Coordinates of C-alpha atoms in Angstrom, one line a residue:
X1 CA -0.4 -0.3 -0.3
X2 CA 1.6 3.8 -0.9
X3 CA 2.2 6.1 1.4
X4 CA -1.0 7.9 -0.3
X5 CA -3.5 5.2 0.0
X6 CA -1.9 5.0 4.0
X7 CA -3.0 8.2 4.2
X8 CA -6.3 8.0 2.1
X9 CA -6.5 5.4 4.2
X10 CA -6.2 7.1 8.0
X11 CA -8.8 10.1 6.5
X12 CA -11.6 7.5 6.7
X13 CA -11.0 6.7 10.2
X14 CA -11.0 10.5 11.3
X15 CA -14.8 11.9 11.9
X16 CA -14.2 16.1 10.1
X17 CA -15.1 18.9 12.4
X18 CA -15.5 21.7 9.8
X19 CA -16.6 25.7 10.7
X20 CA -20.4 24.7 10.0
X21 CA -20.7 21.1 9.2
X22 CA -19.1 17.1 10.2
X23 CA -18.4 15.2 7.7
X24 CA -17.8 11.1 7.2
X25 CA -20.2 10.6 10.1
X26 CA -22.1 7.7 8.5
X27 CA -21.8 4.0 9.8
X28 CA -19.8 1.8 8.1
X29 CA -21.5 -1.1 6.0
X30 CA -18.6 -3.4 7.4
X31 CA -16.9 -2.5 11.1
X32 CA -13.3 -1.5 11.0
X33 CA -13.0 -1.7 6.9
X34 CA -12.6 1.8 6.1
X35 CA -11.6 1.5 2.1
X36 CA -11.1 3.9 0.2
X37 CA -12.5 4.7 -3.5
X38 CA -9.1 2.7 -5.1
X39 CA -9.2 -0.3 -2.6
X40 CA -10.9 -2.8 -2.7
X41 CA -10.5 -4.8 0.5
X42 CA -12.5 -8.4 2.2
X43 CA -14.8 -7.9 4.5
X44 CA -14.2 -11.1 6.4
X45 CA -13.8 -10.3 10.3
X46 CA -11.2 -12.5 11.7
X47 CA -10.7 -12.5 15.8
X48 CA -6.7 -12.1 15.5
X49 CA -6.7 -9.0 14.1
X50 CA -9.5 -8.0 15.9
X51 CA -7.1 -8.6 18.9
X52 CA -4.2 -7.4 17.0
X53 CA -5.9 -4.2 17.0
X54 CA -7.6 -4.0 20.8
X55 CA -6.2 -1.6 23.2
X56 CA -7.0 -0.9 26.5
X57 CA -5.5 2.4 28.3
X58 CA -6.4 4.1 31.4
X59 CA -6.3 7.6 32.4
X60 CA -7.3 7.6 36.0
X61 CA -8.3 4.4 38.0
X62 CA -9.9 4.8 41.2
X63 CA -11.9 2.3 42.8
X64 CA -15.3 4.5 42.1
X65 CA -14.0 6.7 39.3
X66 CA -12.3 5.3 36.3
X67 CA -11.8 6.7 32.7
X68 CA -9.9 4.4 30.0
X69 CA -10.0 4.6 26.3
X70 CA -11.0 1.5 24.2
X71 CA -9.2 1.2 21.5
X72 CA -10.5 -0.4 18.2
X73 CA -14.3 -1.3 18.3
X74 CA -17.1 -0.5 16.4
X75 CA -19.2 2.8 18.0
X76 CA -22.1 0.4 18.3
X77 CA -19.9 -2.0 20.7
X78 CA -18.9 1.1 22.6
X79 CA -22.4 2.1 23.2
X80 CA -23.8 -1.6 23.9
X81 CA -21.2 -1.2 26.9
X82 CA -22.4 2.7 28.4
X83 CA -26.1 1.5 28.2
X84 CA -25.9 -1.8 29.4
X85 CA -23.5 0.0 32.3
X86 CA -26.5 2.6 32.9
X87 CA -29.8 -0.2 32.4
X88 CA -28.7 -4.1 32.7
X89 CA -26.3 -4.8 35.5
X90 CA -28.8 -5.6 38.6
X91 CA -27.9 -3.8 41.9
X92 CA -30.0 -3.8 44.7
X93 CA -32.0 -0.8 46.0
X94 CA -35.2 -0.5 48.9
X95 CA -38.3 -1.7 47.1
X96 CA -40.7 -1.7 49.0
X97 CA -41.3 0.6 52.8
X98 CA -43.6 -0.6 55.5
X99 CA -44.0 2.9 57.7
X100 CA -45.3 2.0 61.1
X101 CA -45.0 5.3 62.7
X102 CA -44.0 8.2 60.7
X103 CA -44.4 11.7 63.0
X104 CA -41.8 13.7 61.4
X105 CA -42.3 16.7 59.0
X106 CA -42.0 14.3 56.1
X107 CA -44.9 13.0 53.9
X108 CA -44.9 8.7 54.3
X109 CA -44.2 8.7 50.2
X110 CA -42.2 11.1 49.8
X111 CA -39.6 9.7 53.2
X112 CA -40.2 6.3 51.3
X113 CA -39.0 7.7 48.0
X114 CA -35.6 9.3 49.7
X115 CA -35.2 6.2 51.4
X116 CA -35.3 4.1 47.9
X117 CA -32.6 6.5 46.5
X118 CA -30.3 5.9 48.8
X119 CA -27.2 3.3 47.3
X120 CA -26.7 0.3 49.0
X121 CA -23.3 -1.9 49.5
X122 CA -23.2 -5.9 50.4
X123 CA -21.6 -9.0 49.0
X124 CA -21.5 -9.4 46.0
X125 CA -22.1 -13.4 46.2
X126 CA -25.4 -12.8 48.4
X127 CA -26.6 -10.2 45.5
X128 CA -26.1 -13.1 42.7
X129 CA -27.8 -15.4 44.6
X130 CA -30.6 -13.1 45.1
X131 CA -34.0 -14.7 43.7
X132 CA -35.3 -11.3 41.5
X133 CA -38.8 -9.9 43.3
X134 CA -42.1 -8.5 41.4
X135 CA -44.4 -6.5 43.1
X136 CA -48.0 -6.3 41.8
X137 CA -51.0 -4.6 43.2
X138 CA -52.9 -6.7 46.2
X139 CA -55.0 -9.2 44.4
X140 CA -53.3 -9.5 40.8
X141 CA -51.3 -12.4 39.9
X142 CA -47.3 -13.1 38.8
X143 CA -45.8 -11.6 41.7
X144 CA -43.7 -12.5 45.0
X145 CA -44.1 -12.3 48.6
X146 CA -40.8 -10.7 50.3
X147 CA -38.5 -13.5 51.8
X148 CA -34.9 -14.4 52.6
X149 CA -34.4 -15.6 49.6
X150 CA -35.4 -12.6 47.5
X151 CA -35.4 -9.4 49.8
X152 CA -33.2 -7.2 52.2
X153 CA -34.8 -6.4 55.1
X154 CA -33.5 -2.9 57.0
X155 CA -34.8 -1.6 59.8
X156 CA -35.3 2.6 60.5
X157 CA -36.3 3.0 64.2
X158 CA -35.5 6.3 65.8
X159 CA -36.9 9.2 68.3
X160 CA -36.0 12.8 69.0
X161 CA -35.1 13.8 72.4
X162 CA -34.1 16.7 74.2
X163 CA -30.2 16.2 75.2
X164 CA -29.5 16.4 78.8
X165 CA -29.6 19.6 80.5
X166 CA -30.7 21.1 77.3
X167 CA -33.2 22.6 77.9
X168 CA -30.7 25.1 80.1
X169 CA -28.0 25.5 77.4
X170 CA -31.1 26.7 75.4
X171 CA -31.7 29.5 77.8
X172 CA -27.6 30.2 78.2
X173 CA -28.3 30.7 73.7
X174 CA -27.1 27.4 72.4
X175 CA -29.2 27.2 68.3
X176 CA -27.0 24.0 67.4
X177 CA -29.8 21.8 67.0
X178 CA -27.2 18.8 67.3
X179 CA -26.2 20.3 70.7
X180 CA -30.0 20.8 72.0
X181 CA -31.3 17.4 70.7
X182 CA -31.2 13.6 70.0
X183 CA -31.9 12.4 66.8
X184 CA -32.6 15.9 65.4
X185 CA -30.9 14.6 62.3
X186 CA -31.4 11.5 60.4
X187 CA -28.9 9.8 58.5
X188 CA -28.2 6.7 56.2
X189 CA -26.1 5.1 58.7
X190 CA -28.9 4.4 60.9
X191 CA -30.9 2.2 59.1
X192 CA -29.5 -1.7 60.0
X193 CA -29.6 -4.7 58.4
X194 CA -31.9 -7.1 59.8
X195 CA -30.9 -10.2 58.6
X196 CA -33.1 -13.6 58.8
X197 CA -32.1 -17.1 60.0
X198 CA -32.3 -17.9 56.4
X199 CA -29.5 -15.4 55.7
X200 CA -27.5 -15.5 58.7
X201 CA -26.4 -19.4 58.5
X202 CA -26.1 -18.9 54.4
X203 CA -24.2 -16.2 54.5
X204 CA -22.3 -15.1 57.8
X205 CA -20.2 -12.3 55.9
X206 CA -22.7 -10.6 54.7
X207 CA -23.5 -7.3 55.6
X208 CA -25.7 -4.7 54.4
X209 CA -25.4 -1.1 54.2
X210 CA -25.2 1.9 53.1
X211 CA -22.8 3.4 50.3
X212 CA -22.3 6.5 51.9
X213 CA -23.2 6.9 55.6
X214 CA -24.0 10.4 55.6
X215 CA -27.0 10.8 53.2
X216 CA -29.4 12.9 55.2
X217 CA -32.9 11.4 55.0
X218 CA -34.9 13.8 57.3
X219 CA -34.7 16.1 60.0
X220 CA -36.8 16.0 63.3
X221 CA -37.4 17.3 66.6
X222 CA -38.5 16.2 70.5
X223 CA -41.2 14.6 70.5
X224 CA -41.0 13.1 66.6
X225 CA -40.4 9.2 65.5
X226 CA -39.7 7.2 62.4
X227 CA -40.4 3.6 62.9
X228 CA -40.2 1.8 59.1
X229 CA -39.0 -1.8 57.7
X230 CA -37.9 -1.5 54.6
X231 CA -37.1 -4.1 52.0
X232 CA -34.5 -4.4 49.6
X233 CA -34.5 -6.3 46.4
X234 CA -32.2 -6.8 43.0
X235 CA -33.1 -5.4 40.2
X236 CA -31.7 -2.9 36.9
X237 CA -32.0 0.6 35.9
X238 CA -34.3 -0.3 33.1
X239 CA -36.8 -0.6 35.8
X240 CA -35.5 2.3 37.7
X241 CA -32.9 4.6 37.7
X242 CA -32.4 3.5 41.7
X243 CA -31.0 0.3 40.2
X244 CA -28.2 1.7 38.5
X245 CA -24.8 0.6 39.5
X246 CA -23.4 4.3 38.2
X247 CA -24.1 7.8 38.4
X248 CA -22.5 8.5 34.8
X249 CA -21.3 6.0 32.8
X250 CA -19.9 7.7 29.4
X251 CA -18.2 8.2 26.3
X252 CA -16.3 10.7 24.0
X253 CA -14.2 10.3 21.3
X254 CA -10.7 11.0 20.9
X255 CA -10.3 14.4 18.9
X256 CA -7.9 14.2 16.1
X257 CA -6.2 18.0 15.5
X258 CA -3.7 18.0 13.0
X259 CA -1.9 20.9 12.0
X260 CA -1.3 20.7 8.6
X261 CA 0.4 24.7 7.8
X262 CA 3.4 26.2 9.9
X263 CA 1.7 28.2 13.0
X264 CA 4.7 30.5 13.5
X265 CA 5.3 33.0 16.7
X266 CA 1.9 35.7 17.7
X267 CA -0.2 33.0 15.9
X268 CA 1.4 30.3 17.7
X269 CA 0.3 32.2 21.2
X270 CA -2.8 33.0 19.9
X271 CA -3.9 29.5 18.4
X272 CA -3.0 27.8 21.9
X273 CA -5.7 30.4 23.2
X274 CA -8.4 28.6 21.4
X275 CA -8.0 25.5 23.3
X276 CA -7.5 24.2 26.5
X277 CA -4.8 24.6 28.2
X278 CA -2.4 21.4 27.7
X279 CA -3.8 20.8 24.4
X280 CA -1.8 23.0 22.1
X281 CA 2.3 23.9 23.2
X282 CA 5.0 25.6 21.8
X283 CA 8.5 25.1 21.1
X284 CA 11.4 26.5 18.9
X285 CA 11.8 25.6 14.8
X286 CA 15.4 23.3 14.4
X287 CA 17.7 24.0 12.4
X288 CA 16.8 20.4 10.2
X289 CA 13.2 21.7 10.3
X290 CA 14.4 25.1 8.9
X291 CA 16.5 23.7 6.6
X292 CA 14.2 20.5 5.3
X293 CA 12.9 21.7 1.5
X294 CA 8.6 22.0 1.6
X295 CA 8.5 22.3 5.5
X296 CA 7.4 25.2 5.8
X297 CA 9.6 26.1 8.4
X298 CA 12.8 27.7 5.8
X299 CA 14.8 30.6 7.3
X300 CA 12.4 30.8 10.6
X301 CA 15.0 28.9 12.9
X302 CA 14.0 30.0 16.2
X303 CA 11.1 30.8 16.3
X304 CA 8.5 29.5 18.2
X305 CA 6.0 26.9 16.4
X306 CA 2.7 25.2 17.9
X307 CA 2.5 21.7 18.5
X308 CA -0.1 19.5 19.5
X309 CA 0.7 18.2 23.1
X310 CA -2.3 16.6 24.4
X311 CA -5.4 16.0 22.1
X312 CA -6.8 14.1 24.9
X313 CA -7.9 17.4 27.1
X314 CA -9.5 18.9 23.9
X315 CA -13.0 19.2 23.7
X316 CA -13.2 19.8 20.2
X317 CA -14.4 23.6 20.1
X318 CA -14.4 25.3 16.9
X319 CA -13.0 28.4 18.1
X320 CA -9.5 28.2 15.9
X321 CA -11.3 27.9 12.6
X322 CA -13.3 31.3 13.1
X323 CA -9.7 33.3 12.8
X324 CA -8.7 33.8 8.7
X325 CA -5.0 33.0 9.8
X326 CA -5.8 29.9 10.4
X327 CA -7.5 29.0 7.7
X328 CA -6.0 25.8 6.0
X329 CA -3.6 25.9 8.8
X330 CA -5.5 23.1 10.9
X331 CA -7.8 20.0 10.6
X332 CA -9.6 18.5 13.6
X333 CA -12.2 15.9 13.8
X334 CA -12.8 12.6 16.0
X335 CA -11.2 9.1 15.7
X336 CA -13.8 7.3 15.0
X337 CA -12.4 4.0 16.5
X338 CA -11.6 5.7 20.0
X339 CA -13.5 6.1 23.0
X340 CA -12.6 8.0 25.8
X341 CA -15.2 6.2 28.8
X342 CA -16.3 7.9 32.4
X343 CA -17.3 5.4 34.7
X344 CA -18.5 6.9 37.8
X345 CA -19.8 3.8 40.2
X346 CA -22.5 4.6 42.8
X347 CA -20.5 1.8 45.2
X348 CA -22.5 -1.5 45.5
X349 CA -19.2 -1.6 43.0
X350 CA -16.2 -0.7 41.8
X351 CA -16.1 0.7 38.5
X352 CA -13.9 -2.3 37.1
X353 CA -16.7 -4.7 38.1
X354 CA -19.7 -2.7 36.3
X355 CA -17.7 -2.5 33.1
X356 CA -16.7 -5.8 33.5
X357 CA -20.3 -6.8 34.0
X358 CA -21.2 -5.2 31.2
X359 CA -19.3 -7.4 29.0
X360 CA -20.4 -10.4 29.9
X361 CA -23.7 -9.3 29.9
X362 CA -23.0 -8.7 26.1
X363 CA -21.6 -11.7 25.7
X364 CA -25.0 -13.5 27.1
X365 CA -26.8 -12.1 24.6
X366 CA -24.8 -12.7 21.3
X367 CA -24.5 -16.3 22.5
X368 CA -28.8 -16.1 22.7
X369 CA -28.7 -14.5 19.8
X370 CA -26.6 -17.4 18.0
X371 CA -29.4 -20.0 19.6
X372 CA -32.3 -17.9 17.5
X373 CA -30.5 -17.4 14.7
X374 CA -29.7 -21.1 14.4
X375 CA -33.8 -21.8 15.5
X376 CA -34.2 -20.0 12.7
X377 CA -32.6 -21.6 10.3
X378 CA -32.9 -25.2 11.0
X379 CA -32.3 -28.2 13.3
X380 CA -27.9 -28.3 12.3
X381 CA -26.9 -31.0 9.8
X382 CA -24.8 -33.9 11.8
X383 CA -20.8 -33.4 11.2
X384 CA -18.3 -35.8 11.1
X385 CA -15.8 -36.0 14.4
X386 CA -13.0 -34.4 11.1
X387 CA -15.7 -32.0 10.0
X388 CA -16.7 -30.6 13.6
X389 CA -12.9 -30.0 14.7
X390 CA -12.4 -28.3 12.1
X391 CA -15.0 -25.8 12.2
X392 CA -14.2 -25.2 15.7
X393 CA -10.3 -24.6 14.8
X394 CA -11.6 -21.6 12.9
X395 CA -13.6 -20.6 14.8
X396 CA -10.7 -19.6 17.2
X397 CA -9.4 -17.2 14.4
X398 CA -12.3 -16.4 12.4
X399 CA -15.7 -14.9 13.2

């Protein structure tokens, strides 16, 4: 393949960001095949070729806040991971709240909603074995009642009272409710896990608790009480947002900035200000660059030039395209096969576990699709042992 064809092939992988338009945004008939007009390419998919092109790079790796690049996949797969992380990874959340007593100023339904949105954390093995729970209105069929195998019981039983000698401090001008009263503010850590005997026997190490113990649930004053028994069940974000394991799961394509003609001197300073700090830096034109014919730097040795330093920090601003002095000197775009993910977990799983779970779920979906396709085609024909072994080996390298 010639250098000219290589350049044309590379351009096919870039979405063009122009002053008024965005170009080359159409999806490909065959993912990862960016053919040019003078090139004929076999659209077959090969596992080995995909593995060689796949790359994962971490930019920020914290337990509940992760940023990484997934390189060498199609946009449909990247978006599938994002949607699965948001809506199909099962988690634990409060579903049914039985209010025995609530004399606080918060209405029962608001209190129940606030409790339902408190993220819970616990033993992942226990969550995996927890059976699905389906609530239906009384008198309807198809639902299930809460029991140790499909739900987790939590209790909130608090009463606000005067601190000892609190009235005396009040007469002295004390105004802080925490100094005047006990349980003036009710926090998530006051939710207590109430395991049944079966849960204790089967999961002795299991402990369910709120992810953040300092989530404020309610405020009370002396004489007010809250007595609640709540049941947490396993669900997915598709049913309700409270079951979503992530606060944020997004991706963006890697920005591409290409300086096609030299930008020097004061123009280099102005060009750098068109982008986020650190995207464009300046360096001096070397003697080699100044002496190379056709480089555009002839006679500019020692001058400052604009250099693309870190496109990762760019937000694909078109500011530089507004200035006439940069016309024809820069080309902006986004890489089609480079996706920068940002995953923030709510705490029940780490961000890594959420992403790996989305991969597992996508694999299950693909296997189900294969089964459905086989059923459409019909029962498989009998194969000899040699033929079956040969086809099985081919699947290791071909798609």
